[in-house]
Coordinates of C-alpha atoms and ligand atoms in Angstrom, one line a residue:
M1 CA -14.9 -21.9 3.1
P2 CA -15.5 -19.4 5.9
A3 CA -19.3 -19.3 5.2
T4 CA -20.4 -19.2 8.8
T5 CA -21.2 -16.6 11.3
E6 CA -18.3 -18.0 13.3
A7 CA -16.0 -17.1 10.5
M8 CA -17.5 -13.7 10.4
G9 CA -16.8 -13.4 14.1
L10 CA -20.4 -12.7 15.0
G11 CA -21.0 -13.9 18.5
A12 CA -24.3 -15.2 19.8
R13 CA -25.4 -11.7 20.9
G14 CA -24.5 -10.2 17.5
R15 CA -21.3 -8.6 18.7
M16 CA -18.1 -9.1 16.9
A17 CA -16.3 -11.8 18.8
D18 CA -12.6 -12.0 19.6
H19 CA -11.0 -13.0 16.3
E20 CA -7.9 -14.5 17.8
G21 CA -7.2 -17.9 16.4
M22 CA -9.6 -17.4 13.6
S23 CA -8.0 -18.1 10.3
R24 CA -8.1 -15.2 7.9
T25 CA -5.8 -16.8 5.4
R26 CA -5.4 -20.2 3.8
L27 CA -2.6 -22.0 2.1
H28 CA -3.2 -23.3 -1.4
D29 CA -1.0 -25.6 -3.4
I30 CA -1.3 -24.5 -7.0
R31 CA 0.6 -24.4 -10.3
C32 CA 1.6 -21.2 -12.1
P33 CA -0.9 -20.9 -14.9
K34 CA 1.9 -19.6 -17.2
C35 CA 4.8 -22.0 -16.6
G36 CA 3.3 -24.8 -14.5
E37 CA 5.7 -24.3 -11.5
P38 CA 4.2 -25.7 -8.3
M39 CA 3.6 -22.9 -5.8
R40 CA 2.4 -22.7 -2.2
V41 CA 0.5 -19.5 -1.7
E42 CA -1.2 -17.8 1.2
V43 CA -4.6 -16.6 0.1
R44 CA -6.7 -14.1 2.1
E45 CA -10.3 -15.3 2.7
V46 CA -11.6 -13.0 5.5
I47 CA -10.9 -9.2 5.8
H48 CA -11.8 -7.0 8.7
A49 CA -12.1 -3.5 7.5
A50 CA -11.6 -1.9 10.8
D51 CA -8.2 -3.4 11.7
E52 CA -6.9 -4.1 8.1
P53 CA -7.5 -0.9 6.2
E54 CA -4.5 -1.7 3.9
L55 CA -6.5 -4.7 2.6
R56 CA -9.4 -2.4 1.6
D57 CA -6.8 -0.5 -0.4
A58 CA -5.6 -3.7 -1.9
I59 CA -9.1 -4.6 -3.1
F60 CA -9.6 -1.2 -4.6
A61 CA -6.2 -1.4 -6.4
D62 CA -6.8 -5.0 -7.4
R63 CA -3.8 -6.2 -5.5
L64 CA -5.6 -8.6 -3.1
N65 CA -4.6 -12.3 -3.6
V66 CA -2.2 -11.3 -6.4
V67 CA 0.8 -13.5 -6.4
E68 CA 4.0 -13.8 -8.4
C69 CA 5.6 -17.0 -9.7
D70 CA 9.1 -17.4 -8.5
A71 CA 10.2 -19.2 -11.7
C72 CA 8.7 -17.0 -14.4
H73 CA 7.6 -13.9 -12.4
W74 CA 4.1 -14.0 -13.9
R75 CA 1.7 -12.1 -11.7
F76 CA -1.8 -13.3 -11.4
R77 CA -4.8 -13.1 -9.0
I78 CA -6.1 -16.2 -7.2
D79 CA -9.8 -16.0 -7.4
T80 CA -11.2 -17.5 -4.2
P81 CA -14.3 -16.4 -2.3
V82 CA -13.5 -13.5 0.2
F83 CA -15.5 -12.2 3.1
Y84 CA -15.2 -8.5 3.6
L85 CA -16.5 -7.4 7.0
D86 CA -17.1 -4.0 8.3
P87 CA -18.4 -4.5 11.8
G88 CA -18.6 -0.8 12.6
R89 CA -20.9 -0.1 9.7
R90 CA -22.7 -3.4 10.2
F91 CA -22.2 -4.9 6.8
A92 CA -20.4 -7.8 5.0
V93 CA -19.9 -8.5 1.4
W94 CA -19.3 -12.1 0.2
W95 CA -17.2 -11.9 -3.0
V96 CA -17.5 -15.0 -5.1
P97 CA -15.4 -14.5 -8.2
D98 CA -16.9 -17.4 -10.2
G99 CA -20.4 -16.8 -8.7
A100 CA -21.9 -15.8 -12.1
N101 CA -21.2 -19.3 -13.4
R102 CA -23.0 -21.0 -10.5
K103 CA -25.6 -18.5 -9.5
E104 CA -28.2 -20.9 -7.9
E105 CA -25.7 -22.7 -5.8
V106 CA -24.1 -19.5 -4.6
A107 CA -27.5 -17.9 -3.9
E108 CA -28.5 -21.0 -1.8
Q109 CA -25.2 -20.7 0.2
F110 CA -25.7 -17.0 0.6
R111 CA -29.2 -17.3 1.9
A112 CA -28.1 -19.9 4.4
M113 CA -25.4 -17.6 5.7
E114 CA -27.7 -14.6 5.6
S115 CA -30.3 -16.4 7.8
S116 CA -27.7 -17.6 10.4
C117 CA -26.3 -14.0 10.4
A118 CA -29.8 -12.6 10.9
A119 CA -30.2 -14.9 13.9
A120 CA -26.9 -13.8 15.4
A121 CA -27.0 -10.1 14.4
P122 CA -30.3 -8.8 13.1
D123 CA -28.9 -5.4 12.2
F124 CA -26.1 -6.8 10.1
R125 CA -26.6 -6.7 6.3
M126 CA -25.0 -9.1 4.0
H127 CA -24.3 -8.5 0.3
L128 CA -23.2 -10.7 -2.6
A129 CA -20.7 -9.7 -5.3
Y130 CA -19.4 -11.7 -8.3
E131 CA -16.8 -9.2 -9.6
R132 CA -14.1 -7.2 -7.9
R133 CA -15.7 -4.0 -9.2
E134 CA -19.0 -5.0 -7.6
L135 CA -17.2 -5.6 -4.3
V136 CA -15.6 -2.1 -4.5
E137 CA -19.0 -0.6 -5.4
R138 CA -20.8 -2.3 -2.6
I139 CA -18.2 -1.2 -0.1
L140 CA -18.6 2.4 -1.3
V141 CA -22.4 2.2 -1.3
C142 CA -22.5 0.8 2.3
E143 CA -19.9 3.2 3.6
A144 CA -22.0 6.1 2.2
G145 CA -25.1 4.6 4.0
L146 CA -27.0 4.3 0.7
D147 CA -29.5 1.5 -0.2
P148 CA -27.9 -0.8 -2.8
R149 CA -31.3 -1.5 -4.4
L150 CA -31.9 2.2 -4.9
I151 CA -28.5 2.4 -6.5
E152 CA -29.5 -0.4 -8.9
Y153 CA -32.8 1.5 -9.6
V154 CA -30.8 4.6 -10.5
K155 CA -28.6 2.5 -12.8
Y156 CA -31.8 1.2 -14.4
M157 CA -33.0 4.7 -15.0
I158 CA -29.6 5.8 -16.4
H159 CA -29.5 2.8 -18.8
S160 CA -33.1 3.5 -19.9
R161 CA -32.7 7.2 -20.4
N162 CA -29.2 7.3 -21.9
P163 CA -29.0 4.2 -24.1
S164 CA -26.4 5.9 -26.3
R165 CA -24.0 6.5 -23.4
A166 CA -25.0 3.5 -21.2
D167 CA -26.2 0.8 -23.5
P168 CA -27.1 -2.1 -21.1
A169 CA -26.2 -4.6 -23.8
A170 CA -22.6 -3.3 -24.0
C171 CA -21.7 -1.7 -20.7
R172 CA -22.1 -1.9 -17.0
L173 CA -22.4 0.9 -14.5
Y174 CA -20.7 1.0 -11.1
Y175 CA -21.3 3.5 -8.3
A176 CA -18.0 5.3 -7.7
G177 CA -18.8 7.8 -4.9
E178 CA -19.9 11.4 -4.8
A179 CA -18.6 13.6 -7.7
G180 CA -17.1 17.0 -6.7
G181 CA -19.0 17.3 -3.4
P182 CA -22.4 16.0 -2.3
G183 CA -24.4 17.2 -5.3
H184 CA -24.0 14.2 -7.6
L185 CA -23.5 10.5 -7.5
R186 CA -20.9 9.3 -9.9
F187 CA -21.2 6.1 -11.9
V188 CA -18.4 4.8 -14.0
V189 CA -19.1 3.1 -17.3
V190 CA -17.3 -0.2 -18.0
D191 CA -17.3 -2.0 -21.4
T192 CA -18.5 -5.5 -20.6
A193 CA -16.5 -7.0 -23.5
T194 CA -13.1 -5.5 -22.6
G195 CA -13.6 -4.8 -18.9
R196 CA -12.2 -1.3 -19.5
L197 CA -13.5 2.0 -18.1
T198 CA -15.0 4.0 -20.9
G199 CA -16.5 7.0 -19.1
A200 CA -18.4 8.4 -16.1
L201 CA -21.9 9.7 -15.6
D202 CA -23.0 12.0 -12.8
Y203 CA -26.5 11.6 -11.4
P204 CA -28.0 14.4 -9.4
R205 CA -28.4 13.7 -5.8
E206 CA -31.8 15.2 -5.8
G207 CA -32.9 12.7 -8.4
F208 CA -31.6 10.0 -6.1
E209 CA -33.5 11.5 -3.1
A210 CA -36.7 11.7 -5.3
A211 CA -36.4 8.0 -6.2
A212 CA -35.8 7.2 -2.5
G213 CA -39.0 9.2 -1.6
L214 CA -40.9 7.3 -4.3
F215 CA -40.2 4.0 -2.7
Q216 CA -40.4 5.0 1.0
G217 CA -43.1 3.5 3.1
R218 CA -44.6 1.4 0.3
P219 CA -46.1 -1.7 1.9
S220 CA -45.3 -4.0 -1.1
A221 CA -41.6 -3.2 -0.9
P222 CA -41.4 -2.6 -4.7
L223 CA -37.6 -2.3 -4.7
T224 CA -37.3 -5.8 -3.3
E225 CA -39.7 -7.0 -5.9
L226 CA -37.6 -5.4 -8.7
F227 CA -34.3 -6.6 -7.3
P228 CA -35.1 -9.7 -5.2
G229 CA -31.4 -10.6 -4.9
P230 CA -29.2 -11.9 -3.5
H231 CA -27.2 -10.7 -6.5
L232 CA -28.4 -7.2 -7.6
D233 CA -28.1 -6.3 -11.2
A234 CA -30.0 -3.5 -13.0
R235 CA -28.8 -4.8 -16.4
Q236 CA -30.5 -8.1 -15.8
L237 CA -33.8 -6.3 -15.2
L238 CA -33.5 -4.5 -18.5
Q239 CA -32.5 -7.7 -20.4
D240 CA -35.3 -9.6 -18.8
A241 CA -37.9 -7.0 -19.8
Ligands
LIG1 ZN1 5.5 -19.3 -13.6

């Protein structure tokens, strides 16, 4: 598992080190889940956004770590943890596909990585995603320079105010960029039972700015209290309430 700052290529001074010789892929011996044919597959575990933009596209299109069985041609995704690094924008997302099934263990590993990362590169921010859609969302949020906790707060507001269109018991919201210019933030609605996209909601940017103003400069850091992390989930907050 590349769960170290070395794997992230963060040098002692917090610069991105030379990645030469660092393994970004790993070979796995598996069996086709459909026909049982043994396969040796190369799985991607570390992605550097700056020099591998095609892999960002692969994540967005759900093509990353998708392999095809030579025998039966079944295509499937190998769900292994992936580090997505964007050194230019100073963020990383650790995508742990089965993380929701072992939250405490993953949180513990994440916090260990986060503290060694903070020691090497204090301005670097680390994020945790369980699902591919969360990884995509977090990349978009960080690329737009938005605060992920504020995005969760806005989702919380949308769920609370529009239970008919965004019932937190039945659907999940994902930030999907700006809608038709800088005026609105778009959230797509995904049915949690089927995993299908069922709609989109646009939230006015000024509402977002107002929420940002509400939390700015508060000594008690209420957003961190609402969403302590490391995994952020507005629905969890509503379900716990
Ligand atoms: Zn097969």
